[in-house]
PDB file of C-alpha atoms in Angstrom:
ATOM      1  CA  MET A1145     167.411  90.011  83.085  1.00  0.00           C
ATOM      2  CA  GLU A1146     166.058  93.343  82.552  1.00  0.00           C
ATOM      3  CA  ARG A1147     162.776  93.591  84.834  1.00  0.00           C
ATOM      4  CA  LYS A1148     160.284  96.345  85.852  1.00  0.00           C
ATOM      5  CA  LYS A1149     161.221  98.268  88.361  1.00  0.00           C
ATOM      6  CA  ASN A1150     158.248  99.605  91.259  1.00  0.00           C
ATOM      7  CA  THR A1151     155.658  96.575  91.266  1.00  0.00           C
ATOM      8  CA  ASN A1152     153.624  95.650  93.905  1.00  0.00           C
ATOM      9  CA  VAL A1153     151.488  92.819  95.208  1.00  0.00           C
ATOM     10  CA  ILE A1154     148.299  94.460  97.357  1.00  0.00           C
ATOM     11  CA  ALA A1155     146.457  92.039 100.270  1.00  0.00           C
ATOM     12  CA  LEU A1156     143.367  91.822 101.228  1.00  0.00           C
ATOM     13  CA  THR A1157     143.536  91.550 104.918  1.00  0.00           C
ATOM     14  CA  ASP A1158     140.477  91.228 107.821  1.00  0.00           C
ATOM     15  CA  PHE A1159     143.000  89.363 110.105  1.00  0.00           C
ATOM     16  CA  SER A1160     141.178  86.333 110.097  1.00  0.00           C
ATOM     17  CA  ALA A1161     143.207  83.161 109.668  1.00  0.00           C
ATOM     18  CA  ALA A1162     142.611  83.388 106.291  1.00  0.00           C
ATOM     19  CA  GLY A1163     142.737  87.098 105.892  1.00  0.00           C
ATOM     20  CA  ASN A1164     146.451  86.754 107.479  1.00  0.00           C
ATOM     21  CA  SER A1165     147.160  83.879 105.658  1.00  0.00           C
ATOM     22  CA  ALA A1166     146.761  85.864 102.841  1.00  0.00           C
ATOM     23  CA  VAL A1167     149.584  88.476 104.110  1.00  0.00           C
ATOM     24  CA  ARG A1168     152.140  85.740 104.263  1.00  0.00           C
ATOM     25  CA  HIS A1169     151.544  84.753 101.149  1.00  0.00           C
ATOM     26  CA  ALA A1170     151.163  88.661  99.670  1.00  0.00           C
ATOM     27  CA  ALA A1171     154.601  88.620 101.190  1.00  0.00           C
ATOM     28  CA  THR A1172     156.354  85.776  99.777  1.00  0.00           C
ATOM     29  CA  LEU A1173     155.107  86.210  96.155  1.00  0.00           C
ATOM     30  CA  ALA A1174     156.191  90.558  96.822  1.00  0.00           C
ATOM     31  CA  ILE A1175     160.065  88.641  97.556  1.00  0.00           C
ATOM     32  CA  PHE A1176     159.445  86.329  94.799  1.00  0.00           C
ATOM     33  CA  PHE A1177     158.707  88.905  92.091  1.00  0.00           C
ATOM     34  CA  GLU A1178     160.670  91.680  93.618  1.00  0.00           C
ATOM     35  CA  SER A1179     157.868  93.789  94.284  1.00  0.00           C
ATOM     36  CA  SER A1180     157.066  95.984  97.458  1.00  0.00           C
ATOM     37  CA  LEU A1181     153.333  94.945  99.197  1.00  0.00           C
ATOM     38  CA  THR A1182     150.818  96.668 100.338  1.00  0.00           C
ATOM     39  CA  ILE A1183     148.620  95.671 102.561  1.00  0.00           C
ATOM     40  CA  VAL A1184     144.173  96.563 102.988  1.00  0.00           C
ATOM     41  CA  THR A1185     142.944  96.085 105.967  1.00  0.00           C
ATOM     42  CA  ARG A1186     139.418  98.315 105.692  1.00  0.00           C
ATOM     43  CA  PHE A1187     137.517  97.028 103.488  1.00  0.00           C
ATOM     44  CA  SER A1188     133.732  95.909 102.674  1.00  0.00           C
ATOM     45  CA  PHE A1189     130.938  95.096 100.603  1.00  0.00           C
ATOM     46  CA  HIS A1190     128.307  97.189 102.112  1.00  0.00           C
ATOM     47  CA  LYS A1191     128.856 100.100 104.418  1.00  0.00           C
ATOM     48  CA  LYS A1192     127.642  98.708 107.700  1.00  0.00           C
ATOM     49  CA  GLU A1193     129.951  95.384 108.017  1.00  0.00           C
ATOM     50  CA  LYS A1194     132.184  95.428 110.701  1.00  0.00           C
ATOM     51  CA  ILE A1195     136.031  96.040 110.151  1.00  0.00           C
ATOM     52  CA  ASN A1196     137.761  93.625 112.255  1.00  0.00           C
ATOM     53  CA  GLN A1197     140.920  95.222 114.864  1.00  0.00           C
ATOM     54  CA  LYS A1198     144.637  94.439 114.475  1.00  0.00           C
ATOM     55  CA  ASN A1199     145.987  90.891 116.050  1.00  0.00           C
ATOM     56  CA  ALA A1200     148.990  89.265 117.153  1.00  0.00           C
ATOM     57  CA  GLU A1201     148.835  86.456 114.251  1.00  0.00           C
ATOM     58  CA  PHE A1202     149.044  90.097 112.376  1.00  0.00           C
ATOM     59  CA  GLU A1203     151.819  91.465 113.535  1.00  0.00           C
ATOM     60  CA  GLN A1204     154.059  88.694 113.824  1.00  0.00           C
ATOM     61  CA  ILE A1205     154.136  88.218 109.820  1.00  0.00           C
ATOM     62  CA  ILE A1206     154.666  92.364 109.072  1.00  0.00           C
ATOM     63  CA  GLU A1207     157.855  91.701 111.507  1.00  0.00           C
ATOM     64  CA  GLU A1208     158.669  88.332 110.293  1.00  0.00           C
ATOM     65  CA  PHE A1209     158.745  90.456 106.398  1.00  0.00           C
ATOM     66  CA  ALA A1210     159.351  94.012 106.968  1.00  0.00           C
ATOM     67  CA  PRO A1211     163.439  93.117 107.246  1.00  0.00           C
ATOM     68  CA  LYS A1212     163.211  91.083 103.044  1.00  0.00           C
ATOM     69  CA  VAL A1213     159.942  93.533 101.560  1.00  0.00           C
ATOM     70  CA  SER A1214     158.631  97.134 102.079  1.00  0.00           C
ATOM     71  CA  ILE A1215     155.873  97.034 103.223  1.00  0.00           C
ATOM     72  CA  VAL A1216     153.194  99.469 103.325  1.00  0.00           C
ATOM     73  CA  VAL A1217     149.909  98.717 106.108  1.00  0.00           C
ATOM     74  CA  ASP A1218     146.931 100.333 103.856  1.00  0.00           C
ATOM     75  CA  GLU A1219     144.499 101.992 106.599  1.00  0.00           C
ATOM     76  CA  ASN A1220     141.974 103.819 104.661  1.00  0.00           C
ATOM     77  CA  PRO A1221     138.215 102.529 104.633  1.00  0.00           C
ATOM     78  CA  TYR A1222     137.999 101.508 101.026  1.00  0.00           C
ATOM     79  CA  ASP A1223     134.377 100.004  98.841  1.00  0.00           C
ATOM     80  CA  LEU A1224     135.274  96.953  96.165  1.00  0.00           C
ATOM     81  CA  ALA A1225     135.044  99.010  93.295  1.00  0.00           C
ATOM     82  CA  SER A1226     137.999 102.145  94.926  1.00  0.00           C
ATOM     83  CA  ILE A1227     140.090  99.042  95.358  1.00  0.00           C
ATOM     84  CA  HIS A1228     140.065  98.238  91.746  1.00  0.00           C
ATOM     85  CA  ALA A1229     140.252 101.455  91.319  1.00  0.00           C
ATOM     86  CA  MET A1230     143.343 102.631  93.518  1.00  0.00           C
ATOM     87  CA  ALA A1231     145.009  99.070  92.322  1.00  0.00           C
ATOM     88  CA  GLU A1232     144.596 100.521  88.224  1.00  0.00           C
ATOM     89  CA  SER A1233     146.374 103.764  90.098  1.00  0.00           C
ATOM     90  CA  ALA A1234     149.855 102.520  90.448  1.00  0.00           C
ATOM     91  CA  ASN A1235     151.846  99.681  89.147  1.00  0.00           C
ATOM     92  CA  ASN A1236     150.629  96.972  91.124  1.00  0.00           C
ATOM     93  CA  ILE A1237     150.865  93.264  89.068  1.00  0.00           C
ATOM     94  CA  MET A1238     147.978  91.358  91.201  1.00  0.00           C
ATOM     95  CA  PHE A1239     145.540  91.160  94.335  1.00  0.00           C
ATOM     96  CA  VAL A1240     146.033  88.370  97.127  1.00  0.00           C
ATOM     97  CA  LEU A1241     143.085  87.482  99.156  1.00  0.00           C
ATOM     98  CA  GLY A1242     142.263  84.653 101.559  1.00  0.00           C
ATOM     99  CA  VAL A1243     138.966  82.706 101.403  1.00  0.00           C
ATOM    100  CA  ALA A1244     137.846  80.756 104.274  1.00  0.00           C
ATOM    101  CA  ARG A1245     135.897  77.596 103.863  1.00  0.00           C
ATOM    102  CA  LYS A1246     132.636  76.790 105.416  1.00  0.00           C
ATOM    103  CA  GLY A1247     132.627  77.174 109.100  1.00  0.00           C
ATOM    104  CA  GLU A1248     135.203  79.807 109.390  1.00  0.00           C
ATOM    105  CA  GLU A1249     135.324  83.326 109.803  1.00  0.00           C
ATOM    106  CA  SER A1250     136.037  85.886 106.609  1.00  0.00           C
ATOM    107  CA  CYS A1251     135.012  88.682 105.021  1.00  0.00           C
ATOM    108  CA  PHE A1252     135.739  85.819 101.737  1.00  0.00           C
ATOM    109  CA  ASN A1253     133.899  83.096 101.218  1.00  0.00           C
ATOM    110  CA  ALA A1254     133.901  81.439  97.990  1.00  0.00           C
ATOM    111  CA  SER A1255     131.349  83.782  96.453  1.00  0.00           C
ATOM    112  CA  ARG A1256     132.033  86.969  98.094  1.00  0.00           C
ATOM    113  CA  ALA A1257     135.287  86.402  95.981  1.00  0.00           C
ATOM    114  CA  MET A1258     134.294  85.514  92.695  1.00  0.00           C
ATOM    115  CA  LYS A1259     132.060  88.975  92.971  1.00  0.00           C
ATOM    116  CA  PHE A1260     135.863  90.683  93.738  1.00  0.00           C
ATOM    117  CA  ILE A1261     137.636  88.894  90.464  1.00  0.00           C
ATOM    118  CA  ALA A1262     135.548  89.540  88.110  1.00  0.00           C
ATOM    119  CA  PRO A1263     135.852  92.716  87.311  1.00  0.00           C
ATOM    120  CA  SER A1264     139.518  92.876  88.182  1.00  0.00           C
ATOM    121  CA  ARG A1265     142.004  93.771  85.440  1.00  0.00           C
ATOM    122  CA  LEU A1266     144.450  92.718  87.613  1.00  0.00           C
ATOM    123  CA  PRO A1267     145.741  89.350  88.113  1.00  0.00           C
ATOM    124  CA  VAL A1268     143.283  88.020  91.843  1.00  0.00           C
ATOM    125  CA  MET A1269     145.297  84.799  94.007  1.00  0.00           C
ATOM    126  CA  SER A1270     142.863  83.494  96.011  1.00  0.00           C
ATOM    127  CA  VAL A1271     144.120  80.872  99.208  1.00  0.00           C
ATOM    128  CA  SER A1272     143.861  79.576 102.094  1.00  0.00           C
ATOM    129  CA  SER A1273     144.080  79.797 106.147  1.00  0.00           C
ATOM    130  CA  GLN A1274     146.843  77.189 105.618  1.00  0.00           C
ATOM    131  CA  PRO A1275     150.355  78.825 104.813  1.00  0.00           C
ATOM    132  CA  PRO A1276     151.795  78.569 101.924  1.00  0.00           C
ATOM    133  CA  ARG A1277     152.884  75.474 100.499  1.00  0.00           C
ATOM    134  CA  ASP A1278     155.709  76.839  99.187  1.00  0.00           C
ATOM    135  CA  GLU A1279     157.259  80.377  99.821  1.00  0.00           C
ATOM    136  CA  ASN A1280     159.743  79.657  97.322  1.00  0.00           C
ATOM    137  CA  TRP A1281     156.287  79.214  94.388  1.00  0.00           C
ATOM    138  CA  GLN A1282     159.011  76.825  91.984  1.00  0.00           C
ATOM    139  CA  ASN A1283     156.174  74.351  90.938  1.00  0.00           C
ATOM    140  CA  VAL A1284     153.903  76.151  89.012  1.00  0.00           C
ATOM    141  CA  LEU A1285     150.163  73.898  87.702  1.00  0.00           C
ATOM    142  CA  LEU A1286     149.018  75.267  84.000  1.00  0.00           C
ATOM    143  CA  THR A1287     146.189  73.253  82.293  1.00  0.00           C
ATOM    144  CA  ILE A1288     145.548  72.811  78.780  1.00  0.00           C
ATOM    145  CA  GLU A1289     141.572  72.444  77.521  1.00  0.00           C
ATOM    146  CA  ILE A1290     140.901  72.529  73.888  1.00  0.00           C
ATOM    147  CA  ASP A1291     137.891  75.119  74.795  1.00  0.00           C
ATOM    148  CA  GLN A1292     139.514  77.606  77.058  1.00  0.00           C
ATOM    149  CA  PRO A1293     141.441  80.595  76.554  1.00  0.00           C
ATOM    150  CA  HIS A1294     145.139  79.733  77.985  1.00  0.00           C
ATOM    151  CA  LYS A1295     146.982  83.066  75.925  1.00  0.00           C
ATOM    152  CA  GLU A1296     147.279  85.273  79.445  1.00  0.00           C
ATOM    153  CA  LYS A1297     147.518  82.305  81.496  1.00  0.00           C
ATOM    154  CA  SER A1298     150.367  80.248  79.550  1.00  0.00           C
ATOM    155  CA  LEU A1299     151.952  83.964  80.195  1.00  0.00           C
ATOM    156  CA  TRP A1300     151.194  84.374  83.961  1.00  0.00           C
ATOM    157  CA  ALA A1301     152.209  80.675  84.465  1.00  0.00           C
ATOM    158  CA  GLY A1302     155.678  81.713  82.689  1.00  0.00           C
ATOM    159  CA  TYR A1303     156.345  84.628  85.205  1.00  0.00           C
ATOM    160  CA  PHE A1304     157.129  82.183  88.385  1.00  0.00           C
ATOM    161  CA  ASN A1305     159.494  80.569  85.199  1.00  0.00           C
ATOM    162  CA  ARG A1306     160.911  84.280  83.964  1.00  0.00           C
ATOM    163  CA  TYR A1307     161.069  84.946  88.224  1.00  0.00           C
ATOM    164  CA  GLY A1308     162.261  82.370  90.479  1.00  0.00           C
ATOM    165  CA  HIS A1309     163.227  79.486  87.232  1.00  0.00           C
ATOM    166  CA  SER A1310     160.132  77.677  88.549  1.00  0.00           C
ATOM    167  CA  THR A1311     159.257  74.869  86.400  1.00  0.00           C
ATOM    168  CA  VAL A1312     155.641  75.208  84.758  1.00  0.00           C
ATOM    169  CA  HIS A1313     153.980  71.940  84.460  1.00  0.00           C
ATOM    170  CA  ILE A1314     151.627  71.545  81.806  1.00  0.00           C
ATOM    171  CA  LEU A1315     148.284  69.452  82.402  1.00  0.00           C
ATOM    172  CA  HIS A1316     145.707  68.237  79.972  1.00  0.00           C
ATOM    173  CA  ASN A1317     143.555  64.861  78.408  1.00  0.00           C
ATOM    174  CA  SER A1318     143.937  63.025  75.745  1.00  0.00           C
ATOM    175  CA  TYR A1319     141.501  62.748  73.403  1.00  0.00           C
ATOM    176  CA  GLN A1320     140.907  60.231  70.670  1.00  0.00           C
ATOM    177  CA  ASP A1321     138.326  61.844  68.342  1.00  0.00           C
ATOM    178  CA  GLU A1322     140.596  63.336  65.298  1.00  0.00           C
ATOM    179  CA  LEU A1323     138.608  66.930  65.779  1.00  0.00           C
ATOM    180  CA  SER A1324     139.860  67.143  69.308  1.00  0.00           C
ATOM    181  CA  LYS A1325     142.848  66.172  68.662  1.00  0.00           C
ATOM    182  CA  ASP A1326     144.295  68.581  66.589  1.00  0.00           C
ATOM    183  CA  LYS A1327     142.282  71.413  68.597  1.00  0.00           C
ATOM    184  CA  LEU A1328     145.201  70.292  71.407  1.00  0.00           C
ATOM    185  CA  GLU A1329     147.462  69.734  69.077  1.00  0.00           C
ATOM    186  CA  ASP A1330     147.419  73.845  68.296  1.00  0.00           C
ATOM    187  CA  ALA A1331     146.502  74.065  72.055  1.00  0.00           C
ATOM    188  CA  LEU A1332     150.018  73.282  72.993  1.00  0.00           C
ATOM    189  CA  GLU A1333     152.254  74.356  70.157  1.00  0.00           C
ATOM    190  CA  PHE A1334     151.036  77.554  70.678  1.00  0.00           C
ATOM    191  CA  VAL A1335     151.520  77.281  73.944  1.00  0.00           C
ATOM    192  CA  ASP A1336     155.811  75.368  72.881  1.00  0.00           C
ATOM    193  CA  ARG A1337     155.797  78.990  70.162  1.00  0.00           C
ATOM    194  CA  LEU A1338     155.606  80.706  73.578  1.00  0.00           C
ATOM    195  CA  TYR A1339     157.336  78.880  75.980  1.00  0.00           C
ATOM    196  CA  LYS A1340     160.459  79.009  73.386  1.00  0.00           C
ATOM    197  CA  ASN A1341     160.379  82.305  73.127  1.00  0.00           C
ATOM    198  CA  LEU A1342     160.430  83.350  76.031  1.00  0.00           C
ATOM    199  CA  GLU A1343     162.929  80.178  76.752  1.00  0.00           C
ATOM    200  CA  ILE A1344     160.747  78.226  78.739  1.00  0.00           C
ATOM    201  CA  SER A1345     161.068  74.531  78.957  1.00  0.00           C
ATOM    202  CA  PRO A1346     157.610  73.348  80.533  1.00  0.00           C
ATOM    203  CA  LEU A1347     156.703  69.690  81.792  1.00  0.00           C
ATOM    204  CA  LYS A1348     153.752  68.395  80.300  1.00  0.00           C
ATOM    205  CA  HIS A1349     151.631  65.664  81.612  1.00  0.00           C
ATOM    206  CA  GLU A1350     148.658  63.846  79.682  1.00  0.00           C
ATOM    207  CA  ILE A1351     146.048  63.257  82.284  1.00  0.00           C
ATOM    208  CA  SER A1352     144.883  59.793  82.343  1.00  0.00           C
ATOM    209  CA  PRO A1353     142.203  58.600  82.878  1.00  0.00           C
ATOM    210  CA  ARG A1354     141.030  62.020  80.781  1.00  0.00           C
ATOM    211  CA  ALA A1355     139.728  64.895  83.565  1.00  0.00           C
ATOM    212  CA  TYR A1356     135.878  66.260  83.208  1.00  0.00           C
ATOM    213  CA  VAL A1357     137.768  69.502  84.910  1.00  0.00           C
ATOM    214  CA  PRO A1358     141.680  69.244  84.291  1.00  0.00           C
ATOM    215  CA  ASP A1359     141.301  72.066  86.651  1.00  0.00           C
ATOM    216  CA  SER A1360     139.889  70.300  89.679  1.00  0.00           C
ATOM    217  CA  TYR A1361     142.618  67.924  88.611  1.00  0.00           C
ATOM    218  CA  ALA A1362     145.357  69.918  88.910  1.00  0.00           C
ATOM    219  CA  VAL A1363     143.952  71.012  92.712  1.00  0.00           C
ATOM    220  CA  GLU A1364     143.205  66.952  93.501  1.00  0.00           C
ATOM    221  CA  ASN A1365     146.662  65.651  92.808  1.00  0.00           C
ATOM    222  CA  ALA A1366     149.079  68.950  93.696  1.00  0.00           C
ATOM    223  CA  ASP A1367     150.836  66.900  95.853  1.00  0.00           C
ATOM    224  CA  THR A1368     152.208  64.884  92.958  1.00  0.00           C
ATOM    225  CA  TYR A1369     153.640  67.126  91.292  1.00  0.00           C
ATOM    226  CA  ASN A1370     154.885  69.732  94.849  1.00  0.00           C
ATOM    227  CA  ALA A1371     152.747  72.653  93.314  1.00  0.00           C
ATOM    228  CA  ALA A1372     152.623  76.042  94.900  1.00  0.00           C
ATOM    229  CA  VAL A1373     150.243  77.351  92.500  1.00  0.00           C
ATOM    230  CA  LEU A1374     147.577  77.446  89.731  1.00  0.00           C
ATOM    231  CA  VAL A1375     146.660  79.551  86.692  1.00  0.00           C
ATOM    232  CA  LEU A1376     143.447  79.639  85.611  1.00  0.00           C
ATOM    233  CA  MET A1377     142.087  81.658  83.669  1.00  0.00           C
ATOM    234  CA  THR A1378     137.780  82.905  84.648  1.00  0.00           C
ATOM    235  CA  THR A1379     134.655  81.855  83.037  1.00  0.00           C
ATOM    236  CA  THR A1380     133.483  84.205  80.905  1.00  0.00           C
ATOM    237  CA  HIS A1381     130.257  82.826  79.302  1.00  0.00           C
ATOM    238  CA  LYS A1382     128.495  81.402  81.790  1.00  0.00           C
ATOM    239  CA  THR A1383     125.909  78.071  81.106  1.00  0.00           C
ATOM    240  CA  PHE A1384     123.387  77.479  82.990  1.00  0.00           C
ATOM    241  CA  ILE A1385     124.774  74.509  85.244  1.00  0.00           C
ATOM    242  CA  ASP A1386     127.477  77.513  86.064  1.00  0.00           C
ATOM    243  CA  ARG A1387     124.918  80.037  87.257  1.00  0.00           C
ATOM    244  CA  LEU A1388     122.987  77.198  89.617  1.00  0.00           C
ATOM    245  CA  PHE A1389     125.809  75.307  91.004  1.00  0.00           C
ATOM    246  CA  GLY A1390     129.006  77.993  90.419  1.00  0.00           C
ATOM    247  CA  THR A1391     131.954  78.226  88.431  1.00  0.00           C
ATOM    248  CA  ARG A1392     134.462  75.809  88.229  1.00  0.00           C
ATOM    249  CA  GLU A1393     136.981  78.702  89.534  1.00  0.00           C
ATOM    250  CA  GLN A1394     134.165  79.593  92.452  1.00  0.00           C
ATOM    251  CA  GLN A1395     134.516  75.627  93.786  1.00  0.00           C
ATOM    252  CA  LEU A1396     138.181  75.372  93.654  1.00  0.00           C
ATOM    253  CA  VAL A1397     139.152  79.219  95.064  1.00  0.00           C
ATOM    254  CA  GLY A1398     140.388  78.661  98.596  1.00  0.00           C
ATOM    255  CA  ASN A1399     140.633  74.968  98.075  1.00  0.00           C
ATOM    256  CA  PRO A1400     141.138  72.379 100.909  1.00  0.00           C
ATOM    257  CA  GLN A1401     144.117  71.547  99.856  1.00  0.00           C
ATOM    258  CA  GLY A1402     145.564  74.534 100.260  1.00  0.00           C
ATOM    259  CA  LEU A1403     146.833  74.946  96.833  1.00  0.00           C
ATOM    260  CA  PRO A1404     146.591  78.751  96.010  1.00  0.00           C
ATOM    261  CA  VAL A1405     144.859  79.817  92.540  1.00  0.00           C
ATOM    262  CA  LEU A1406     145.651  82.635  90.194  1.00  0.00           C
ATOM    263  CA  CYS A1407     142.275  83.670  88.704  1.00  0.00           C
ATOM    264  CA  ILE A1408     142.960  85.389  85.109  1.00  0.00           C
ATOM    265  CA  ASN A1409     140.011  87.653  83.136  1.00  0.00           C
ATOM    266  CA  GLU A1410     139.744  87.147  80.337  1.00  0.00           C
ATOM    267  CA  ARG A1411     140.012  91.032  79.049  1.00  0.00           C
ATOM    268  CA  ASP A1412     141.789  93.643  76.380  1.00  0.00           C
ATOM    269  CA  ASP A1413     142.621  95.316  78.920  1.00  0.00           C
ATOM    270  CA  LEU A1414     144.483  92.840  81.443  1.00  0.00           C
ATOM    271  CA  PHE A1415     147.643  93.954  83.310  1.00  0.00           C
ATOM    272  CA  VAL A1416     150.937  92.698  81.703  1.00  0.00           C
ATOM    273  CA  LEU A1417     153.423  91.899  83.931  1.00  0.00           C
ATOM    274  CA  CYS A1418     156.529  92.939  81.183  1.00  0.00           C
ATOM    275  CA  THR A1419     160.310  91.139  82.265  1.00  0.00           C
TER     276      THR A1419
END
């Protein structure tokens, strides 16, 4: 298979446990996608934010992965807008950032993570402070919902198969009414056609009993599928409930199960990884 060359993964770290976890996850992803790795170490939401110093854990990760992947540590100061601008100036394929849970210290919590993700043309993988569940990225979760877009996230889930023969697990609800049944059948048929063209054979799993939020179900049951990552689309049109309590992706980034979540925005100029 001919693959696009000279791609790059960008990790953001503030040298916290979550930030260093982002570096480790990003290094394994760079190896998986045959990419280089750029590590951004100086970034802030505002000018007065404290910039932390490198620590032994960070240095250990660099030493471990330096023989396996090309690594550049970028110590230039960035605000969030300039990070996104920098990312679009070269052949970067995704960001990786560490999201702190309650009681942990990190530049990114769930709310800040979503502020970073929202304007991104690149997919953004959020990880927790836990180490990668599978450094070989062999099982990918993808939910198909009748009222959510699925083309872009299906493509990105498929890239894991194309590069590393990962298994794509499609999770979906079942429905009793004919209209919902037809919508689900149309959605699954679309993914079937897409994956047939890409020579991908996914595994389909019906969620029973039906899950109100399939992405949350996927995270909570990640161990059932030995999952390495969940691929999801971010919420485009926010409801009052979304604005009050946060979108489903805000509730899932940096989840306590330690499952990485690859967030993809619905936009016309989304980066597409050629294979």
